[in-house]
mmCIF file of N, CA and C in Angstrom:
data_model
loop_
_atom_site.group_PDB
_atom_site.id
_atom_site.type_symbol
_atom_site.label_atom_id
_atom_site.label_comp_id
_atom_site.label_asym_id
_atom_site.label_seq_id
_atom_site.Cartn_x
_atom_site.Cartn_y
_atom_site.Cartn_z
ATOM 1 N N LYS A 381 -18.671 -0.885 6.979
ATOM 2 C CA LYS A 381 -18.800 0.217 6.052
ATOM 3 C C LYS A 381 -17.501 0.917 5.962
ATOM 4 N N GLY A 382 -17.050 1.287 4.757
ATOM 5 C CA GLY A 382 -15.822 1.900 4.540
ATOM 6 C C GLY A 382 -14.684 0.987 3.958
ATOM 7 N N ASN A 383 -13.548 1.526 3.716
ATOM 8 C CA ASN A 383 -12.485 0.754 3.097
ATOM 9 C C ASN A 383 -11.723 -0.031 4.151
ATOM 10 N N VAL A 384 -11.136 -1.159 3.679
ATOM 11 C CA VAL A 384 -10.361 -1.994 4.638
ATOM 12 C C VAL A 384 -9.005 -2.263 4.021
ATOM 13 N N GLU A 385 -8.039 -2.535 4.900
ATOM 14 C CA GLU A 385 -6.710 -2.901 4.434
ATOM 15 C C GLU A 385 -6.772 -4.361 3.956
ATOM 16 N N GLY A 386 -5.609 -5.014 3.751
ATOM 17 C CA GLY A 386 -5.507 -6.341 3.156
ATOM 18 C C GLY A 386 -5.745 -7.430 4.209
ATOM 19 N N SER A 387 -5.815 -8.625 3.679
ATOM 20 C CA SER A 387 -5.963 -9.912 4.522
ATOM 21 C C SER A 387 -7.248 -10.072 5.142
ATOM 22 N N VAL A 388 -8.269 -9.401 4.781
ATOM 23 C CA VAL A 388 -9.623 -9.644 5.386
ATOM 24 C C VAL A 388 -10.098 -11.042 4.900
ATOM 25 N N GLY A 389 -10.588 -11.820 5.850
ATOM 26 C CA GLY A 389 -11.092 -13.200 5.529
ATOM 27 C C GLY A 389 -9.932 -14.169 5.515
ATOM 28 N N LYS A 390 -8.798 -13.849 5.922
ATOM 29 C CA LYS A 390 -7.546 -14.872 5.856
ATOM 30 C C LYS A 390 -7.963 -16.006 6.804
ATOM 31 N N TYR A 391 -7.881 -17.183 6.255
ATOM 32 C CA TYR A 391 -8.167 -18.460 6.989
ATOM 33 C C TYR A 391 -9.654 -18.571 7.379
ATOM 34 N N MET A 392 -10.521 -17.830 6.700
ATOM 35 C CA MET A 392 -12.000 -17.871 6.986
ATOM 36 C C MET A 392 -12.529 -19.261 6.885
ATOM 37 N N GLN A 393 -13.271 -19.716 7.842
ATOM 38 C CA GLN A 393 -13.861 -21.032 7.872
ATOM 39 C C GLN A 393 -15.318 -21.061 7.818
ATOM 40 N N GLY A 394 -16.026 -19.893 7.533
ATOM 41 C CA GLY A 394 -17.524 -19.814 7.377
ATOM 42 C C GLY A 394 -17.920 -18.425 7.653
ATOM 43 N N GLY A 395 -19.209 -18.245 7.519
ATOM 44 C CA GLY A 395 -19.798 -16.962 7.733
ATOM 45 C C GLY A 395 -19.893 -16.046 6.466
ATOM 46 N N PHE A 396 -20.122 -14.759 6.714
ATOM 47 C CA PHE A 396 -20.369 -13.836 5.610
ATOM 48 C C PHE A 396 -19.796 -12.530 5.955
ATOM 49 N N ILE A 397 -18.951 -11.923 5.092
ATOM 50 C CA ILE A 397 -18.351 -10.579 5.260
ATOM 51 C C ILE A 397 -18.778 -9.784 4.083
ATOM 52 N N THR A 398 -19.384 -8.572 4.384
ATOM 53 C CA THR A 398 -19.622 -7.642 3.368
ATOM 54 C C THR A 398 -18.810 -6.384 3.541
ATOM 55 N N ILE A 399 -18.027 -6.013 2.562
ATOM 56 C CA ILE A 399 -17.258 -4.789 2.594
ATOM 57 C C ILE A 399 -17.886 -3.713 1.813
ATOM 58 N N GLU A 400 -18.452 -2.724 2.506
ATOM 59 C CA GLU A 400 -19.159 -1.617 1.689
ATOM 60 C C GLU A 400 -18.102 -0.589 1.452
ATOM 61 N N GLY A 401 -17.118 -0.872 0.515
ATOM 62 C CA GLY A 401 -16.101 0.028 0.224
ATOM 63 C C GLY A 401 -15.102 -0.680 -0.615
ATOM 64 N N ASN A 402 -13.826 -0.262 -0.558
ATOM 65 C CA ASN A 402 -12.717 -0.939 -1.253
ATOM 66 C C ASN A 402 -11.955 -1.813 -0.330
ATOM 67 N N ALA A 403 -11.199 -2.841 -0.792
ATOM 68 C CA ALA A 403 -10.447 -3.739 -0.045
ATOM 69 C C ALA A 403 -9.025 -3.823 -0.575
ATOM 70 N N GLY A 404 -8.061 -4.045 0.285
ATOM 71 C CA GLY A 404 -6.680 -4.126 -0.083
ATOM 72 C C GLY A 404 -6.258 -5.477 -0.629
ATOM 73 N N ASP A 405 -5.007 -5.822 -0.516
ATOM 74 C CA ASP A 405 -4.531 -7.044 -1.041
ATOM 75 C C ASP A 405 -4.789 -8.282 -0.170
ATOM 76 N N ASN A 406 -4.687 -9.426 -0.807
ATOM 77 C CA ASN A 406 -4.805 -10.722 -0.107
ATOM 78 C C ASN A 406 -6.112 -11.037 0.437
ATOM 79 N N ILE A 407 -7.230 -10.571 -0.091
ATOM 80 C CA ILE A 407 -8.519 -10.806 0.501
ATOM 81 C C ILE A 407 -8.861 -12.251 0.324
ATOM 82 N N GLY A 408 -9.335 -12.911 1.291
ATOM 83 C CA GLY A 408 -9.715 -14.375 1.249
ATOM 84 C C GLY A 408 -8.495 -15.311 1.175
ATOM 85 N N GLU A 409 -7.331 -14.869 1.628
ATOM 86 C CA GLU A 409 -6.138 -15.756 1.538
ATOM 87 C C GLU A 409 -6.459 -17.062 2.354
ATOM 88 N N GLU A 410 -6.245 -18.202 1.719
ATOM 89 C CA GLU A 410 -6.381 -19.497 2.368
ATOM 90 C C GLU A 410 -7.748 -19.697 2.984
ATOM 91 N N MET A 411 -8.848 -18.927 2.580
ATOM 92 C CA MET A 411 -10.092 -19.207 3.138
ATOM 93 C C MET A 411 -10.698 -20.592 2.757
ATOM 94 N N GLU A 412 -11.420 -21.243 3.611
ATOM 95 C CA GLU A 412 -11.971 -22.540 3.426
ATOM 96 C C GLU A 412 -13.422 -22.604 3.015
ATOM 97 N N SER A 413 -14.181 -21.663 3.722
ATOM 98 C CA SER A 413 -15.592 -21.604 3.320
ATOM 99 C C SER A 413 -16.144 -20.187 3.750
ATOM 100 N N GLY A 414 -17.406 -19.961 3.442
ATOM 101 C CA GLY A 414 -17.984 -18.734 3.756
ATOM 102 C C GLY A 414 -18.092 -17.864 2.466
ATOM 103 N N THR A 415 -18.550 -16.602 2.635
ATOM 104 C CA THR A 415 -18.700 -15.650 1.540
ATOM 105 C C THR A 415 -18.196 -14.321 1.870
ATOM 106 N N ILE A 416 -17.385 -13.718 0.997
ATOM 107 C CA ILE A 416 -16.905 -12.328 1.066
ATOM 108 C C ILE A 416 -17.429 -11.583 -0.111
ATOM 109 N N VAL A 417 -18.191 -10.456 0.132
ATOM 110 C CA VAL A 417 -18.677 -9.633 -0.894
ATOM 111 C C VAL A 417 -18.038 -8.241 -0.757
ATOM 112 N N ILE A 418 -17.360 -7.764 -1.820
ATOM 113 C CA ILE A 418 -16.722 -6.525 -1.834
ATOM 114 C C ILE A 418 -17.531 -5.598 -2.782
ATOM 115 N N GLU A 419 -18.142 -4.559 -2.260
ATOM 116 C CA GLU A 419 -19.022 -3.679 -3.014
ATOM 117 C C GLU A 419 -18.151 -2.756 -3.940
ATOM 118 N N GLY A 420 -16.901 -2.471 -3.606
ATOM 119 C CA GLY A 420 -16.024 -1.608 -4.369
ATOM 120 C C GLY A 420 -14.992 -2.440 -5.022
ATOM 121 N N ASN A 421 -13.715 -1.961 -4.962
ATOM 122 C CA ASN A 421 -12.577 -2.511 -5.668
ATOM 123 C C ASN A 421 -11.759 -3.406 -4.739
ATOM 124 N N ALA A 422 -10.982 -4.353 -5.309
ATOM 125 C CA ALA A 422 -10.163 -5.226 -4.592
ATOM 126 C C ALA A 422 -8.728 -5.082 -5.112
ATOM 127 N N GLY A 423 -7.736 -5.237 -4.160
ATOM 128 C CA GLY A 423 -6.290 -5.146 -4.555
ATOM 129 C C GLY A 423 -5.811 -6.437 -5.167
ATOM 130 N N ASP A 424 -4.501 -6.594 -5.121
ATOM 131 C CA ASP A 424 -3.840 -7.709 -5.746
ATOM 132 C C ASP A 424 -3.992 -9.062 -4.939
ATOM 133 N N ASN A 425 -3.689 -10.142 -5.519
ATOM 134 C CA ASN A 425 -3.731 -11.451 -4.926
ATOM 135 C C ASN A 425 -5.095 -11.854 -4.276
ATOM 136 N N LEU A 426 -6.123 -11.508 -4.969
ATOM 137 C CA LEU A 426 -7.440 -11.844 -4.503
ATOM 138 C C LEU A 426 -7.601 -13.337 -4.463
ATOM 139 N N GLY A 427 -8.016 -13.960 -3.394
ATOM 140 C CA GLY A 427 -8.253 -15.408 -3.273
ATOM 141 C C GLY A 427 -6.990 -16.254 -3.294
ATOM 142 N N LEU A 428 -5.867 -15.621 -2.836
ATOM 143 C CA LEU A 428 -4.555 -16.292 -2.811
ATOM 144 C C LEU A 428 -4.629 -17.621 -1.934
ATOM 145 N N LYS A 429 -4.300 -18.789 -2.553
ATOM 146 C CA LYS A 429 -4.336 -20.086 -1.983
ATOM 147 C C LYS A 429 -5.646 -20.445 -1.388
ATOM 148 N N MET A 430 -6.697 -19.872 -2.024
ATOM 149 C CA MET A 430 -8.123 -20.112 -1.530
ATOM 150 C C MET A 430 -8.374 -21.621 -1.681
ATOM 151 N N LYS A 431 -9.065 -22.154 -0.667
ATOM 152 C CA LYS A 431 -9.455 -23.605 -0.623
ATOM 153 C C LYS A 431 -10.936 -23.817 -0.903
ATOM 154 N N GLY A 432 -11.775 -22.923 -0.578
ATOM 155 C CA GLY A 432 -13.189 -22.997 -0.655
ATOM 156 C C GLY A 432 -13.906 -21.723 -0.377
ATOM 157 N N GLY A 433 -15.201 -21.690 -0.477
ATOM 158 C CA GLY A 433 -16.000 -20.499 -0.286
ATOM 159 C C GLY A 433 -16.188 -19.672 -1.505
ATOM 160 N N THR A 434 -16.678 -18.466 -1.402
ATOM 161 C CA THR A 434 -17.008 -17.565 -2.500
ATOM 162 C C THR A 434 -16.547 -16.107 -2.252
ATOM 163 N N ILE A 435 -15.897 -15.521 -3.165
ATOM 164 C CA ILE A 435 -15.607 -14.117 -3.164
ATOM 165 C C ILE A 435 -16.216 -13.409 -4.324
ATOM 166 N N VAL A 436 -16.979 -12.338 -4.049
ATOM 167 C CA VAL A 436 -17.606 -11.621 -5.064
ATOM 168 C C VAL A 436 -17.060 -10.109 -5.016
ATOM 169 N N VAL A 437 -16.571 -9.663 -6.155
ATOM 170 C CA VAL A 437 -16.079 -8.262 -6.314
ATOM 171 C C VAL A 437 -16.955 -7.503 -7.329
ATOM 172 N N LYS A 438 -17.632 -6.508 -6.848
ATOM 173 C CA LYS A 438 -18.468 -5.679 -7.761
ATOM 174 C C LYS A 438 -17.799 -4.651 -8.474
ATOM 175 N N GLY A 439 -16.593 -4.210 -8.015
ATOM 176 C CA GLY A 439 -15.734 -3.204 -8.703
ATOM 177 C C GLY A 439 -14.608 -3.784 -9.420
ATOM 178 N N THR A 440 -13.526 -3.093 -9.463
ATOM 179 C CA THR A 440 -12.296 -3.571 -10.179
ATOM 180 C C THR A 440 -11.549 -4.502 -9.309
ATOM 181 N N ALA A 441 -10.918 -5.510 -9.914
ATOM 182 C CA ALA A 441 -10.004 -6.414 -9.142
ATOM 183 C C ALA A 441 -8.579 -6.256 -9.848
ATOM 184 N N LYS A 442 -7.579 -6.033 -9.056
ATOM 185 C CA LYS A 442 -6.248 -5.882 -9.632
ATOM 186 C C LYS A 442 -5.639 -7.147 -10.026
ATOM 187 N N ASP A 443 -4.311 -7.290 -10.078
ATOM 188 C CA ASP A 443 -3.662 -8.378 -10.651
ATOM 189 C C ASP A 443 -3.498 -9.662 -9.706
ATOM 190 N N SER A 444 -3.047 -10.723 -10.291
ATOM 191 C CA SER A 444 -2.781 -12.022 -9.636
ATOM 192 C C SER A 444 -4.080 -12.538 -8.958
ATOM 193 N N ILE A 445 -5.179 -12.481 -9.739
ATOM 194 C CA ILE A 445 -6.431 -13.025 -9.177
ATOM 195 C C ILE A 445 -6.402 -14.570 -9.089
ATOM 196 N N GLY A 446 -6.705 -15.034 -7.953
ATOM 197 C CA GLY A 446 -6.798 -16.518 -7.837
ATOM 198 C C GLY A 446 -5.431 -17.264 -7.837
ATOM 199 N N GLN A 447 -4.355 -16.589 -7.529
ATOM 200 C CA GLN A 447 -3.024 -17.254 -7.493
ATOM 201 C C GLN A 447 -3.053 -18.524 -6.538
ATOM 202 N N CYS A 448 -2.622 -19.622 -7.059
ATOM 203 C CA CYS A 448 -2.517 -20.874 -6.234
ATOM 204 C C CYS A 448 -3.941 -21.303 -5.665
ATOM 205 N N ILE A 449 -5.009 -20.893 -6.297
ATOM 206 C CA ILE A 449 -6.393 -21.293 -5.830
ATOM 207 C C ILE A 449 -6.485 -22.816 -5.902
ATOM 208 N N ARG A 450 -7.115 -23.380 -4.875
ATOM 209 C CA ARG A 450 -7.275 -24.833 -4.873
ATOM 210 C C ARG A 450 -8.724 -25.219 -4.888
ATOM 211 N N GLY A 451 -9.629 -24.309 -4.554
ATOM 212 C CA GLY A 451 -11.045 -24.576 -4.542
ATOM 213 C C GLY A 451 -11.762 -23.328 -4.347
ATOM 214 N N GLY A 452 -13.175 -23.340 -4.390
ATOM 215 C CA GLY A 452 -13.925 -22.203 -4.180
ATOM 216 C C GLY A 452 -14.263 -21.495 -5.551
ATOM 217 N N LYS A 453 -14.866 -20.271 -5.363
ATOM 218 C CA LYS A 453 -15.334 -19.563 -6.506
ATOM 219 C C LYS A 453 -15.116 -18.098 -6.262
ATOM 220 N N ILE A 454 -14.650 -17.381 -7.374
ATOM 221 C CA ILE A 454 -14.390 -16.034 -7.364
ATOM 222 C C ILE A 454 -15.282 -15.452 -8.445
ATOM 223 N N GLU A 455 -16.162 -14.445 -8.132
ATOM 224 C CA GLU A 455 -17.055 -13.817 -9.132
ATOM 225 C C GLU A 455 -16.652 -12.306 -9.257
ATOM 226 N N LEU A 456 -16.350 -11.947 -10.465
ATOM 227 C CA LEU A 456 -15.859 -10.600 -10.693
ATOM 228 C C LEU A 456 -16.849 -9.951 -11.636
ATOM 229 N N TYR A 457 -17.163 -8.644 -11.351
ATOM 230 C CA TYR A 457 -18.113 -7.929 -12.241
ATOM 231 C C TYR A 457 -17.658 -6.625 -12.800
ATOM 232 N N GLY A 458 -16.450 -6.088 -12.285
ATOM 233 C CA GLY A 458 -15.868 -4.865 -12.940
ATOM 234 C C GLY A 458 -14.674 -5.209 -13.786
ATOM 235 N N LYS A 459 -13.888 -4.213 -14.042
ATOM 236 C CA LYS A 459 -12.623 -4.380 -14.751
ATOM 237 C C LYS A 459 -11.722 -5.319 -13.949
ATOM 238 N N ILE A 460 -10.888 -6.174 -14.660
ATOM 239 C CA ILE A 460 -10.003 -6.996 -13.968
ATOM 240 C C ILE A 460 -8.535 -6.913 -14.478
ATOM 241 N N GLY A 461 -7.636 -7.173 -13.650
ATOM 242 C CA GLY A 461 -6.241 -7.291 -14.029
ATOM 243 C C GLY A 461 -5.952 -8.677 -14.608
ATOM 244 N N TRP A 462 -4.846 -9.232 -14.368
ATOM 245 C CA TRP A 462 -4.497 -10.523 -14.898
ATOM 246 C C TRP A 462 -4.886 -11.700 -13.892
ATOM 247 N N VAL A 463 -5.400 -12.721 -14.453
ATOM 248 C CA VAL A 463 -5.727 -13.890 -13.701
ATOM 249 C C VAL A 463 -4.681 -14.934 -13.712
ATOM 250 N N SER A 464 -4.306 -15.400 -12.512
ATOM 251 C CA SER A 464 -3.152 -16.334 -12.447
ATOM 252 C C SER A 464 -3.581 -17.654 -13.056
ATOM 253 N N TYR A 465 -2.578 -18.232 -13.700
ATOM 254 C CA TYR A 465 -2.783 -19.618 -14.199
ATOM 255 C C TYR A 465 -2.028 -20.627 -13.358
ATOM 256 N N ASP A 466 -1.529 -20.181 -12.218
ATOM 257 C CA ASP A 466 -0.814 -21.032 -11.214
ATOM 258 C C ASP A 466 -1.974 -21.529 -10.256
ATOM 259 N N CYS A 467 -2.848 -22.395 -10.783
ATOM 260 C CA CYS A 467 -4.025 -22.815 -10.058
ATOM 261 C C CYS A 467 -4.111 -24.270 -10.058
ATOM 262 N N GLU A 468 -4.729 -24.894 -9.021
ATOM 263 C CA GLU A 468 -4.901 -26.326 -8.933
ATOM 264 C C GLU A 468 -6.454 -26.653 -8.981
ATOM 265 N N GLY A 469 -7.261 -25.651 -8.816
ATOM 266 C CA GLY A 469 -8.729 -25.921 -8.828
ATOM 267 C C GLY A 469 -9.438 -24.592 -8.670
ATOM 268 N N GLY A 470 -10.655 -24.699 -8.239
ATOM 269 C CA GLY A 470 -11.418 -23.396 -8.121
ATOM 270 C C GLY A 470 -11.972 -22.992 -9.395
ATOM 271 N N LYS A 471 -12.892 -21.972 -9.282
ATOM 272 C CA LYS A 471 -13.550 -21.452 -10.448
ATOM 273 C C LYS A 471 -13.475 -19.910 -10.418
ATOM 274 N N ILE A 472 -13.229 -19.258 -11.529
ATOM 275 C CA ILE A 472 -13.230 -17.798 -11.618
ATOM 276 C C ILE A 472 -14.144 -17.435 -12.702
ATOM 277 N N TYR A 473 -15.092 -16.530 -12.396
ATOM 278 C CA TYR A 473 -16.003 -15.939 -13.325
ATOM 279 C C TYR A 473 -15.815 -14.500 -13.542
ATOM 280 N N HIS A 474 -16.055 -13.967 -14.740
ATOM 281 C CA HIS A 474 -16.118 -12.555 -15.057
ATOM 282 C C HIS A 474 -17.418 -12.221 -15.728
ATOM 283 N N LYS A 475 -18.207 -11.465 -15.051
ATOM 284 C CA LYS A 475 -19.546 -11.063 -15.573
ATOM 285 C C LYS A 475 -20.331 -12.242 -16.003
ATOM 286 N N GLY A 476 -20.286 -13.300 -15.128
ATOM 287 C CA GLY A 476 -21.055 -14.532 -15.357
ATOM 288 C C GLY A 476 -20.473 -15.602 -16.231
ATOM 289 N N LYS A 477 -19.389 -15.264 -16.921
ATOM 290 C CA LYS A 477 -18.675 -16.282 -17.832
ATOM 291 C C LYS A 477 -17.466 -16.811 -17.116
ATOM 292 N N ARG A 478 -17.351 -18.099 -17.154
ATOM 293 C CA ARG A 478 -16.220 -18.755 -16.505
ATOM 294 C C ARG A 478 -14.906 -18.506 -17.291
ATOM 295 N N ILE A 479 -13.925 -17.901 -16.667
ATOM 296 C CA ILE A 479 -12.688 -17.491 -17.287
ATOM 297 C C ILE A 479 -11.460 -18.350 -16.822
ATOM 298 N N ARG A 480 -11.670 -19.178 -15.796
ATOM 299 C CA ARG A 480 -10.677 -20.117 -15.251
ATOM 300 C C ARG A 480 -11.297 -21.126 -14.441
#
């Protein structure tokens, strides 16, 4: 419960993390599997180099979403910044519609 700094879930290989607040930059960096749910807002570089798993952001997500994503899924429900097109795979959804 509460806000967290960046890099939560870095190299994550399974399990479930719920952040009941806002999260900093680089959430889910290079994660391989598992689920991260952010009830609030997320910083820049969400899912950076992500290989698998799922990230859900219920609030705002800043810029560089999914940069260098290779696999996995990012689900966004609030306002979003720019989505990276430097991607090799993975899926990014905004309000249920696939945007990348």
